[in-house]
Coordinates of C-alpha atoms (C1' of nucleotides) in Angstrom, one line a residue:
Chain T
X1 CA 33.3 -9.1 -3.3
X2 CA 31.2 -7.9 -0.5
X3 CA 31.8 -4.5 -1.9
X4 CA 28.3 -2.3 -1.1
X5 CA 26.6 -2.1 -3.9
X6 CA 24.7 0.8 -2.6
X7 CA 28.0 3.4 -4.4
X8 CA 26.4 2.2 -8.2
X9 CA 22.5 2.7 -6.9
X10 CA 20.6 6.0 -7.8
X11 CA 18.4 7.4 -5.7
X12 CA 17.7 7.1 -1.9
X13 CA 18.9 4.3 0.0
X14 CA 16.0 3.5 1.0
X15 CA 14.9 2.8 -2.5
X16 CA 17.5 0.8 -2.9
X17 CA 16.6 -1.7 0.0
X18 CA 13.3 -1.7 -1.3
X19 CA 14.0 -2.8 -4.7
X20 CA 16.5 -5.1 -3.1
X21 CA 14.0 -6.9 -0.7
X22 CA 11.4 -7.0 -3.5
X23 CA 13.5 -8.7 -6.0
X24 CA 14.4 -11.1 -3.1
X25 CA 10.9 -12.1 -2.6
X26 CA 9.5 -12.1 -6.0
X27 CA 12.4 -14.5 -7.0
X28 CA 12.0 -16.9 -4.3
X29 CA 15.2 -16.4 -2.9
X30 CA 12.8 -15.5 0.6
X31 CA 10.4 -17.8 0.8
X32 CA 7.0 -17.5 2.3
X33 CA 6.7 -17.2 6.5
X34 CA 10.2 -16.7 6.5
X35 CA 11.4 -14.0 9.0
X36 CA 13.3 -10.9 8.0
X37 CA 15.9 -9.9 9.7
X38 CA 16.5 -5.7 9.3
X39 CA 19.8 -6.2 11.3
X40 CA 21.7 -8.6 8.1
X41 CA 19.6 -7.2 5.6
X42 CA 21.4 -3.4 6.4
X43 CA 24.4 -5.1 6.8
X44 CA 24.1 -7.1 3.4
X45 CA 23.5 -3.8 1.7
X46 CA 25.7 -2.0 3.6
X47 CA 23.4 0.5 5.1
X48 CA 21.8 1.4 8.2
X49 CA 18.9 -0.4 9.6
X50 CA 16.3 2.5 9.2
X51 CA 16.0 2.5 5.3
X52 CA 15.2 -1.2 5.5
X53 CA 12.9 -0.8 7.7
X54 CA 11.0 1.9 5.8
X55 CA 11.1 -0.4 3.1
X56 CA 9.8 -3.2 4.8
X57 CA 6.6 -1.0 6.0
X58 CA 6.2 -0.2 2.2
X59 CA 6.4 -3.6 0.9
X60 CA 3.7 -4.5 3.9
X61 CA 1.3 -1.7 2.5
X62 CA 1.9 -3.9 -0.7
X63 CA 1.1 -7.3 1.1
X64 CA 4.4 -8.9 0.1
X65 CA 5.5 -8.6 3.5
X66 CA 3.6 -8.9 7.0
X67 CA 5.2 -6.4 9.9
X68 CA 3.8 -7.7 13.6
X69 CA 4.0 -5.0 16.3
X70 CA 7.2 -5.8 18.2
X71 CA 7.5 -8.9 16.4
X72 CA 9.5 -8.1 13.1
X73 CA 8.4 -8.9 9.7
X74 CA 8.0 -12.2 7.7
X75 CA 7.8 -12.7 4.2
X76 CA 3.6 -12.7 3.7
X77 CA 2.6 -16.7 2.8
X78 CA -0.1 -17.2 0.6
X79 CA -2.8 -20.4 1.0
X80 CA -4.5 -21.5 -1.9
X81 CA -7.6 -19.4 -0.8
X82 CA -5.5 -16.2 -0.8
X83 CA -4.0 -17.0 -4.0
X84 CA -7.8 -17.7 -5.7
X85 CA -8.6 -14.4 -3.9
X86 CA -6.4 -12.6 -6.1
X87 CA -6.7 -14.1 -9.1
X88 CA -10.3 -13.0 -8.6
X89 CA -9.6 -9.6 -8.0
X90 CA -7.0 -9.4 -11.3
X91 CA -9.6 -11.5 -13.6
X92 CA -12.4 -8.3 -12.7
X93 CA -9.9 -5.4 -12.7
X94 CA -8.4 -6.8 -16.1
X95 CA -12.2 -7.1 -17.6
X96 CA -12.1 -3.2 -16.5
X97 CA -8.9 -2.5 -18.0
X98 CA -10.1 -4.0 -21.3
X99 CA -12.9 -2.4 -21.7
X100 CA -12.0 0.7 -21.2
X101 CA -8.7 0.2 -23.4
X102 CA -11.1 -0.9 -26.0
X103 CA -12.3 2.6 -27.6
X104 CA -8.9 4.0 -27.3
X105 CA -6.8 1.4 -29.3
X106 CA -5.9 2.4 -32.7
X107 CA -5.4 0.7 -35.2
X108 CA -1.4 1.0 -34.6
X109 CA -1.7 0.0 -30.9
X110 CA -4.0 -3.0 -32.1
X111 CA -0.9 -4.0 -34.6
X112 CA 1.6 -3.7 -31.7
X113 CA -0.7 -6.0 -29.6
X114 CA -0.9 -8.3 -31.9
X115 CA 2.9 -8.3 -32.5
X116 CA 3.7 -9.2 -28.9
X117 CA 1.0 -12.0 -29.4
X118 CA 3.7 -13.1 -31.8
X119 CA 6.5 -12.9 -30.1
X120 CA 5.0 -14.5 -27.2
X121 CA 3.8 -17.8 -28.9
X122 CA 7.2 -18.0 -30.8
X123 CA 8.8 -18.8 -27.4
X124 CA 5.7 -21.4 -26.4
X125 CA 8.1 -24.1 -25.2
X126 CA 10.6 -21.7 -23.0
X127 CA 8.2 -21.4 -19.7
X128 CA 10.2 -18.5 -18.3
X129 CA 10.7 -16.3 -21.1
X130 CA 6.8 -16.9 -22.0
X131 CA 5.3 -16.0 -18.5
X132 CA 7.5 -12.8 -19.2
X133 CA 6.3 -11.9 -22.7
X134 CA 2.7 -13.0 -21.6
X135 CA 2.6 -10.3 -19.1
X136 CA 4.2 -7.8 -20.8
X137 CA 1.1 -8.6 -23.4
X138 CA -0.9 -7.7 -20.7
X139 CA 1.0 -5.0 -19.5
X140 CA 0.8 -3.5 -22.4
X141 CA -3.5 -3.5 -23.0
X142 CA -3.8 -2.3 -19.3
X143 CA -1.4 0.9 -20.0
X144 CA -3.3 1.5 -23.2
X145 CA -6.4 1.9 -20.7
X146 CA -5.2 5.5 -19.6
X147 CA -5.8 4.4 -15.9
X148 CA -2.5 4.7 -14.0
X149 CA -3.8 3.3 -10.9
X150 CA -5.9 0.4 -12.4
X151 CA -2.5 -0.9 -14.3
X152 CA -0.6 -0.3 -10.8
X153 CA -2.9 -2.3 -9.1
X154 CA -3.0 -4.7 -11.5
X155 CA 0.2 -5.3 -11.5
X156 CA 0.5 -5.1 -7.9
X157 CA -1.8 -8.2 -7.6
X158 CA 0.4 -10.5 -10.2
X159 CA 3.4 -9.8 -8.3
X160 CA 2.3 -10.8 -5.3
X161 CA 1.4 -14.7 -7.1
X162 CA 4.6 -14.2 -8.7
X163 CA 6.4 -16.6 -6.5
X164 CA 3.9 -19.0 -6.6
X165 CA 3.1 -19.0 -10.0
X166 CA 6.8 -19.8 -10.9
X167 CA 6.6 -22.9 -8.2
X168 CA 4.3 -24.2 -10.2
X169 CA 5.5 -24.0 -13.5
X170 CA 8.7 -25.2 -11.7
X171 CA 6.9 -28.5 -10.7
X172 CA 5.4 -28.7 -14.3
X173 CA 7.9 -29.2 -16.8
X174 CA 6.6 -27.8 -20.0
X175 CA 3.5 -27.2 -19.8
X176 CA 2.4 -26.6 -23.2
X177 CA 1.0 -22.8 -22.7
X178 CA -2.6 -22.6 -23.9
X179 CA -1.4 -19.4 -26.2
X180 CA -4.5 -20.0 -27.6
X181 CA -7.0 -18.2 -25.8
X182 CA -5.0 -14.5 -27.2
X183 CA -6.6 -15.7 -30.3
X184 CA -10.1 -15.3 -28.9
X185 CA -9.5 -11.8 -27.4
X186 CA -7.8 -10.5 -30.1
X187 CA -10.7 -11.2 -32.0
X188 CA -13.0 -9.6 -29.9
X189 CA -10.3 -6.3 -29.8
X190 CA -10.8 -5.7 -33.3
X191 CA -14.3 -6.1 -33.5
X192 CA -14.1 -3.9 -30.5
X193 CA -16.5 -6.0 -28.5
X194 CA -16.3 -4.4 -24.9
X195 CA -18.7 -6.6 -22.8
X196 CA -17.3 -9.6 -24.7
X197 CA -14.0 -8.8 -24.4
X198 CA -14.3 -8.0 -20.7
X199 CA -16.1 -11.2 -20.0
X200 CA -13.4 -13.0 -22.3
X201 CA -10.5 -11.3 -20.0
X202 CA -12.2 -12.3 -16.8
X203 CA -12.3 -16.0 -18.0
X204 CA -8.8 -16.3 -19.6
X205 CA -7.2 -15.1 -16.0
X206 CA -9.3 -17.6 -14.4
X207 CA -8.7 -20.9 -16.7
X208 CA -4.7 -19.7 -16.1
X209 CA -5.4 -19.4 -12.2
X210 CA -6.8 -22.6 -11.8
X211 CA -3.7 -24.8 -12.0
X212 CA -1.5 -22.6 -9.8
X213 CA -4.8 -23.0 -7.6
X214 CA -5.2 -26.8 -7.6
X215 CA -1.6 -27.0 -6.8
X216 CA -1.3 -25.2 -3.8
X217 CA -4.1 -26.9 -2.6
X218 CA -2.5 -30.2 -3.5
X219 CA 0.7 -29.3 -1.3
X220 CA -1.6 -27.8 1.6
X221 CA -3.0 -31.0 2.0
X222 CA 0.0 -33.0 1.6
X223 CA 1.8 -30.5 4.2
X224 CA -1.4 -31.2 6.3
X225 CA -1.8 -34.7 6.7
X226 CA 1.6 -35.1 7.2
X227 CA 1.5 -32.4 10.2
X228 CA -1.9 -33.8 11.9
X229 CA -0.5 -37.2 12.5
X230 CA 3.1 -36.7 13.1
X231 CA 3.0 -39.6 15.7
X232 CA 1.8 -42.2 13.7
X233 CA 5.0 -43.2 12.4
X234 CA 7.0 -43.5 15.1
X235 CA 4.1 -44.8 17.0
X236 CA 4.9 -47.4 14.9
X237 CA 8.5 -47.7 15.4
X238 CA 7.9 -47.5 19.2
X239 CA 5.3 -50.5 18.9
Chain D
X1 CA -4.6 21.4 26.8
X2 CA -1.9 20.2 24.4
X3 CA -1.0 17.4 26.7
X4 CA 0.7 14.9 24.8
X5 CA -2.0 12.4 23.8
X6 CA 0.7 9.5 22.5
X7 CA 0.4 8.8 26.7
X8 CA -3.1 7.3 26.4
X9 CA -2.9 6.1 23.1
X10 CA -2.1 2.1 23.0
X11 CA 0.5 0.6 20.4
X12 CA 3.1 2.1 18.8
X13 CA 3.8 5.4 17.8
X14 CA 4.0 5.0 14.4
X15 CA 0.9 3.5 14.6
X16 CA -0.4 6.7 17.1
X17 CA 1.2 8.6 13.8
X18 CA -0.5 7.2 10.6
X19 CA -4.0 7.5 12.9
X20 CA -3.3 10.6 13.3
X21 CA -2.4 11.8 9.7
X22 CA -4.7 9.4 8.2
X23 CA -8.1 11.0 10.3
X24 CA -6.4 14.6 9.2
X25 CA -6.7 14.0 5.8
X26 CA -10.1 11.5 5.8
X27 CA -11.9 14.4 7.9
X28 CA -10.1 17.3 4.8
X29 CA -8.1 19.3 7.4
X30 CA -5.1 18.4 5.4
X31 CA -6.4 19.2 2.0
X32 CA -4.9 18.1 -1.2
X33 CA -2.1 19.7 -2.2
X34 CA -0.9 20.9 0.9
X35 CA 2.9 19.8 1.8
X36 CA 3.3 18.4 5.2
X37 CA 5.9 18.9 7.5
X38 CA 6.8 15.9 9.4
X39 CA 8.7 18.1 12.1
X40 CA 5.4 20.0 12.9
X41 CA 3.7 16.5 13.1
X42 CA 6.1 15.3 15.2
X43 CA 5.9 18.5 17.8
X44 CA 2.1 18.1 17.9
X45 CA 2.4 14.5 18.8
X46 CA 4.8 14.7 21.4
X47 CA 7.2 12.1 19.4
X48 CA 10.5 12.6 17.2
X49 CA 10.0 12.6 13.2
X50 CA 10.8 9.3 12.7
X51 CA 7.8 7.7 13.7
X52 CA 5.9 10.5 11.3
X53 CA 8.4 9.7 8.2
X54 CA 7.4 5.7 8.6
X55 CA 3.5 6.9 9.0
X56 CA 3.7 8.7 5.7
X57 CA 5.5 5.8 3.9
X58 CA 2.7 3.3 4.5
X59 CA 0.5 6.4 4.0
X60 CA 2.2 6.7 0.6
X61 CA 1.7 3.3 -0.3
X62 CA -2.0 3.6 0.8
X63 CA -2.2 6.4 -2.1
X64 CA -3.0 9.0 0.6
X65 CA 0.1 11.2 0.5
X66 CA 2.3 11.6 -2.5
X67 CA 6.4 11.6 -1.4
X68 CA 8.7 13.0 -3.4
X69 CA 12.8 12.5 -2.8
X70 CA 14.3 15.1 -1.0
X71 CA 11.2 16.9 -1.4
X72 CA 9.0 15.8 1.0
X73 CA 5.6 14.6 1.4
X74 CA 2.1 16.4 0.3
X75 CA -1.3 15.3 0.3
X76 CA -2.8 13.4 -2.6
X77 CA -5.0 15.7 -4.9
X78 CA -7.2 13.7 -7.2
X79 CA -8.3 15.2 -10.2
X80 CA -12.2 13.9 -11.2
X81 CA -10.3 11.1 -13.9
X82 CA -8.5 9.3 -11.2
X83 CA -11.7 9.7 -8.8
X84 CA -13.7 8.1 -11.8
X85 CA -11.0 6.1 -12.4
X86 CA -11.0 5.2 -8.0
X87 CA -15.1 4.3 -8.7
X88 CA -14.7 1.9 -11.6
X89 CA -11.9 0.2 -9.7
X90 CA -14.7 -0.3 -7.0
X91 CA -17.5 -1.0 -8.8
X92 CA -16.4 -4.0 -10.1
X93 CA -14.3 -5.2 -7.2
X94 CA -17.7 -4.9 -4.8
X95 CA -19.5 -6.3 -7.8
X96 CA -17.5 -9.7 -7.3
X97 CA -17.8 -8.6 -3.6
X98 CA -21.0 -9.3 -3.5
X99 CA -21.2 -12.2 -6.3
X100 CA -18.9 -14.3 -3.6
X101 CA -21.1 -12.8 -0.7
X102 CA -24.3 -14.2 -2.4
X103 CA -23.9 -18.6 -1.7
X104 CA -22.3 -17.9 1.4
X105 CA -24.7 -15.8 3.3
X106 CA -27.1 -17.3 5.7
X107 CA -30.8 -16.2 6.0
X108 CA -29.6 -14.4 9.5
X109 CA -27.1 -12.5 7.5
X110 CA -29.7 -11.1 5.3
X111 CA -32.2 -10.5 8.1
X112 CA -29.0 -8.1 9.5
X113 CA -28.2 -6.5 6.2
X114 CA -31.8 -5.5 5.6
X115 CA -31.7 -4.5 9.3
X116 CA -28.7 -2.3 8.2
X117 CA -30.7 -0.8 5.0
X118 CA -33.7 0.1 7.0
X119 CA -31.2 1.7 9.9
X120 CA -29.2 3.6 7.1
X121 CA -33.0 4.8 5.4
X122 CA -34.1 6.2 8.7
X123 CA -31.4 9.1 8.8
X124 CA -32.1 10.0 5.1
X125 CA -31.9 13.4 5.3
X126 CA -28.7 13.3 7.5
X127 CA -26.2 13.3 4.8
X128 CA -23.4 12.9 7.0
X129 CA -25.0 9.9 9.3
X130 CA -26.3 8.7 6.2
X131 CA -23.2 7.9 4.5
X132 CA -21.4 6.3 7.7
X133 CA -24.4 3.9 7.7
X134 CA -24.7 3.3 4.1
X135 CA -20.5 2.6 4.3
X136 CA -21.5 0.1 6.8
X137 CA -24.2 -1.4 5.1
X138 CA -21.7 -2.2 1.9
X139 CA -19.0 -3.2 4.3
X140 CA -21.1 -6.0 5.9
X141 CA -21.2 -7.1 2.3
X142 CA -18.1 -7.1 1.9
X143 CA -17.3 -9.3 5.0
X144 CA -19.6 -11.7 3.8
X145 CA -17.3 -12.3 0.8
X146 CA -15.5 -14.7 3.5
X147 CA -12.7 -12.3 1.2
X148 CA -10.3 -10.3 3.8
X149 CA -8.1 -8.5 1.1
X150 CA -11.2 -7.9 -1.3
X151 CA -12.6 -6.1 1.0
X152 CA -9.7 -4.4 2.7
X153 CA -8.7 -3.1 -0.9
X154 CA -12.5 -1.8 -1.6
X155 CA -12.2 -0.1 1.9
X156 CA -8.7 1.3 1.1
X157 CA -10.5 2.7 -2.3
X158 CA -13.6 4.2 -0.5
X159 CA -11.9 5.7 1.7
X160 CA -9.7 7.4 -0.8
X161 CA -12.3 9.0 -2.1
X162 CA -14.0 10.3 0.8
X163 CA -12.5 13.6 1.1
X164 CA -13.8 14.4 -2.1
X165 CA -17.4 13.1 -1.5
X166 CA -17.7 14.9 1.7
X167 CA -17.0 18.1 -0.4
X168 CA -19.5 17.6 -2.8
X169 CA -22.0 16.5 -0.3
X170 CA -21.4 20.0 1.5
X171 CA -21.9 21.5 -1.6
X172 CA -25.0 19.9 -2.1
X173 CA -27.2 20.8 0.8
X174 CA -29.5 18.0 1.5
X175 CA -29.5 15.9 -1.7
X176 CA -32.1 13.6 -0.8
X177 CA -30.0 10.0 -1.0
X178 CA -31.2 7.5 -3.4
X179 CA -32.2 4.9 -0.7
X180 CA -34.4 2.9 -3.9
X181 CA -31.7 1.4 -5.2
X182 CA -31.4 -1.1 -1.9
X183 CA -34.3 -2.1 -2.2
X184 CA -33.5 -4.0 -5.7
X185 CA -30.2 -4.8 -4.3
X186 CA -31.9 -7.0 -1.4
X187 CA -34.4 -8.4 -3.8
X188 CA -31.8 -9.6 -5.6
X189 CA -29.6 -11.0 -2.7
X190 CA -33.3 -12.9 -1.3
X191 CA -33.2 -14.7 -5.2
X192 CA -29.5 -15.7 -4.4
X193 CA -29.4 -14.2 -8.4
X194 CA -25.3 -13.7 -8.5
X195 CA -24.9 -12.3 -12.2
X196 CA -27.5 -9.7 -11.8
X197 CA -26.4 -9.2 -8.2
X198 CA -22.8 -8.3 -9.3
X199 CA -24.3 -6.1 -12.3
X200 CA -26.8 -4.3 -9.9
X201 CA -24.3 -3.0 -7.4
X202 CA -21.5 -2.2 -10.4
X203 CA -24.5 0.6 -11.3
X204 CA -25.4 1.3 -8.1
X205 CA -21.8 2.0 -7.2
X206 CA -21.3 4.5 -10.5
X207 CA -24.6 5.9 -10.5
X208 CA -23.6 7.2 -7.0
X209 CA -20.0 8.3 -8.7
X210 CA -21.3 10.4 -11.2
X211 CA -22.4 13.7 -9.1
X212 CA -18.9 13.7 -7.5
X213 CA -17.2 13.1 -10.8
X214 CA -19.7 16.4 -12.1
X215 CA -18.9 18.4 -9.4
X216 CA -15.0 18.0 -9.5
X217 CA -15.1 18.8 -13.7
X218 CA -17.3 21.6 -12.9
X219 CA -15.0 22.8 -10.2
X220 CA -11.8 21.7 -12.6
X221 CA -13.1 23.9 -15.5
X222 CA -14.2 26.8 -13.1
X223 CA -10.2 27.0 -12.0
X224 CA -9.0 26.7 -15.1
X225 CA -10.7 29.2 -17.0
X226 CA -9.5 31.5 -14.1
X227 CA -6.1 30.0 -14.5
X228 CA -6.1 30.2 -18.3
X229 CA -7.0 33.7 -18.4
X230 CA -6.3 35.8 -15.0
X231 CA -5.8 38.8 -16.9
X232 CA -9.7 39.0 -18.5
X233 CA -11.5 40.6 -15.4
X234 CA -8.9 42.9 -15.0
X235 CA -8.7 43.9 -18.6
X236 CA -11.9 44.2 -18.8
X237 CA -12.1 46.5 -15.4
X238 CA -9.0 48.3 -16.6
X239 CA -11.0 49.2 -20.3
Chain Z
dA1 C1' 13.1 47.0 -12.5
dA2 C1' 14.1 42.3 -13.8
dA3 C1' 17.2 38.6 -13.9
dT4 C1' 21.0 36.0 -11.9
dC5 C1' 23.7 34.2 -8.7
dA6 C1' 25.4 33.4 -3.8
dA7 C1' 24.6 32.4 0.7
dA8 C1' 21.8 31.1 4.4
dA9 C1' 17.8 28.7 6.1
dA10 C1' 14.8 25.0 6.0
dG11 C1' 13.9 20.4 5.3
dT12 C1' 14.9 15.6 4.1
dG13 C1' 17.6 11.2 4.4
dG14 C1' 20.4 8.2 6.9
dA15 C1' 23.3 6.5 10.9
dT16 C1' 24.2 5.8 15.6
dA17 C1' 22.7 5.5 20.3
dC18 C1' 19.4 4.3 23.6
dA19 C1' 15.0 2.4 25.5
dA20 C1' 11.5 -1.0 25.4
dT21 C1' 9.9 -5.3 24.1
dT22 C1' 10.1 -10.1 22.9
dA23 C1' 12.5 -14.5 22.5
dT24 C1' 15.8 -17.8 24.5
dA25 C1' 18.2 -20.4 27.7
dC26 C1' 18.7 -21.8 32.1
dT27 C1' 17.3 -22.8 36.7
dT28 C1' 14.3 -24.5 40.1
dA29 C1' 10.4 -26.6 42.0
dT30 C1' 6.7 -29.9 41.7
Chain H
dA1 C1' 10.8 -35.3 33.6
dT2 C1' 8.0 -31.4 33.0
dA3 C1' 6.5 -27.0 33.8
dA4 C1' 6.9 -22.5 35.5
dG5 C1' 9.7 -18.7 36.4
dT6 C1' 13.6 -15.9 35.9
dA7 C1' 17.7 -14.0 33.9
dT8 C1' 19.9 -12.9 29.7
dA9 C1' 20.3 -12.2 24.9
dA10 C1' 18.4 -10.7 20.7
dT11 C1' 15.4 -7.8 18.3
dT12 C1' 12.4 -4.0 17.6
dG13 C1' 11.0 0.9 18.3
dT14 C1' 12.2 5.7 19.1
dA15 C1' 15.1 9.7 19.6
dT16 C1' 19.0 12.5 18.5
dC17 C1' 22.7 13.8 15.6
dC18 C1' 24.9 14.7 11.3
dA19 C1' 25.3 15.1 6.2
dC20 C1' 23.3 16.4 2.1
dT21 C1' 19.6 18.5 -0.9
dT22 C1' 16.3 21.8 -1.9
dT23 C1' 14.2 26.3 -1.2
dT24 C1' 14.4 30.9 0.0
dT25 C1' 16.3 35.3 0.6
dG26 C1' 19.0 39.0 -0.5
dA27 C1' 22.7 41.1 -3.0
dT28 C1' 24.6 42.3 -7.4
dT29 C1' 24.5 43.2 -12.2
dT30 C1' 22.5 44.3 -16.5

DNA sequence: AAATCAAAAAGTGGATACAATTATACTTAT
DNA sequence: ATAAGTATAATTGTATCCACTTTTTGATTT
């Protein structure tokens, strides 16, 4: 039951525990400012604690986790601000990606798009499996930019809301996707639009961040009224 | 002489480690290409490989080396795309830099930054002190943003890059840096004029860009000519 | 002389062992 | 009762050792 799955993984094992720590955080199985302990992690996997620990200094590099000195790691926790920070930093890099996509699209890559357009609105109601085909929509235009690093980066930054974004649409029960706004920017893609398009991009991630955004803010502000006055319940009681 | 400096460094050693490596290849004594040997490392540090390995991980998540399974690790070598590819990424990224900077800074803050220009303006005609103050300058910016991980990724990129600009700066005795371009940039800051602000510095970033980007194609097409055709000069001296 | 293969050397990855640091629990004093 | 201090446990950091992979070298064959 317990049997090591490290015998079926390819590769180092050091890959391994990095894949395996990843999918743990971007799932929300750890949750944010939780500590990580290298110790039952190597265990878990059946490995030493050294290839964990190499992972967990790569997935620091990659902000998804935070290493103190002497002090072990915790799973990084986003605020709202961070979170709007990113989304920032996605909604420019995207414009990029766009416009540089732009001239190279052919007509064939431009069907393709198109198609996954498609097959993403067809699944409108099913949040899951629509935040999956949305970003492999995006996935796909940012790869079709020729710029390796700009789509790693890119990519980089949504996983690192991942978590978050998926709270959110947890506490939102069918939210009606605005599959709309593809319209718009396939319409500048075939009239090959670049500023337009880029703008358009930058806009789209934005309106989509906003919601995630106002709802982190919501709980921060439940969380912190509830910790600024812990006392004045049983204040009460006492009195 | 080769007294172990890890005794007055403070921290850990992986941290005394990825210094170390990182200032190597910053500085171009490692250049790219060249494999490194993480038992060398080690012996010149005074510490066991371990520490080095761990240095080179983050290092590889950083972009800086390039690590291979079983194969070890060798220093990044850019080609001129992925160093164009490295300045887009940055223009826009300080373009929103500055866009956030803009409502936030105070009329002290611009006092310092033009302070800053005028400081960086004075050792024109020292390339090297030139660009240290003119990083400086952008990285005050960048603080201003009130944006830690925008600007931490923009220094990440710079200083990706900077191996590559010192090269071409060598090359270029005495270039006479463009200085002007500041001086629009502050106007603009003084109107508090964010869209045009963001605009200005995505040229201002690229305009700089495109004499590295010249110089590495010029240098690419030099080696591969020579690479293409070895036997030509020989031929020709053999006929 | 060039190509192929075998064996050795070098190098990398991972595990265990040990040292140093931080966190926890317990005591003691105010 | 609370706070400070100390002892102990837990965790983190580093080194050494071993196994496995890649690279190099040299011998052999065509």
């Amino acid at each position: 039951m317990t049997m090591n799955s490290r015998q079926r993984f390819l590769g180092t094992t050091q890959q391994h525990a990095y894949v395996h720590l990843r999918e743990m955080i971007l799932s929300g199985v750890y949750t944010g400012g939780q500590k990580v302990n290298p110790a039952k992690v190597a265990e878990e996997l059946g490995v030493s604690r050294m290839p964990v620990r190499e992972a967990l200094r790569q997935l620091d590099s990659e902000g998804l986790v935070t290493i103190r000195p002497n002090r072990g790691a915790v799973v990084t926790a986003l605020t709202a601000a961070d979170v709007l920070e990113i989304f920032d930093m996605r909604a420019v890099l995207e414009g990029l990606a766009v416009r540089c996509a732009l001239p190279l699209l052919t007509g064939e890559d431009i069907e393709e798009l198109e198609d996954r357009r498609r097959r993403m609105d067809r699944v409108r109601a099913e949040s899951k499996r629509w935040i999956s085909r949305h970003d492999e929509f995006h996935d796909f235009l940012c790869v079709q930019s020729g710029r390796p690093r700009l789509t790693a980066e890119i990519a980089r930054l949504r996983a690192s809301v991942q978590p978050y974004l998926q709270m959110y649409i947890a506490s939102h029960p069918s939210p009606e996707m605005t599959g709309f706004e593809h319209d718009g920017l396939m319409e500048l893609v075939r009239e090959r639009d670049e500023a337009r398009a880029e703008e358009f991009m930058r806009e789209h991630i934005m309106s989509a961040a906003h919601g995630v955004i106002e709802y982190l803010e919501h709980l921060e502000n439940e969380r912190d009224v509830g910790a600024a006055m812990p006392a004045a319940g049983s204040t009460a009681e006492a009195a």
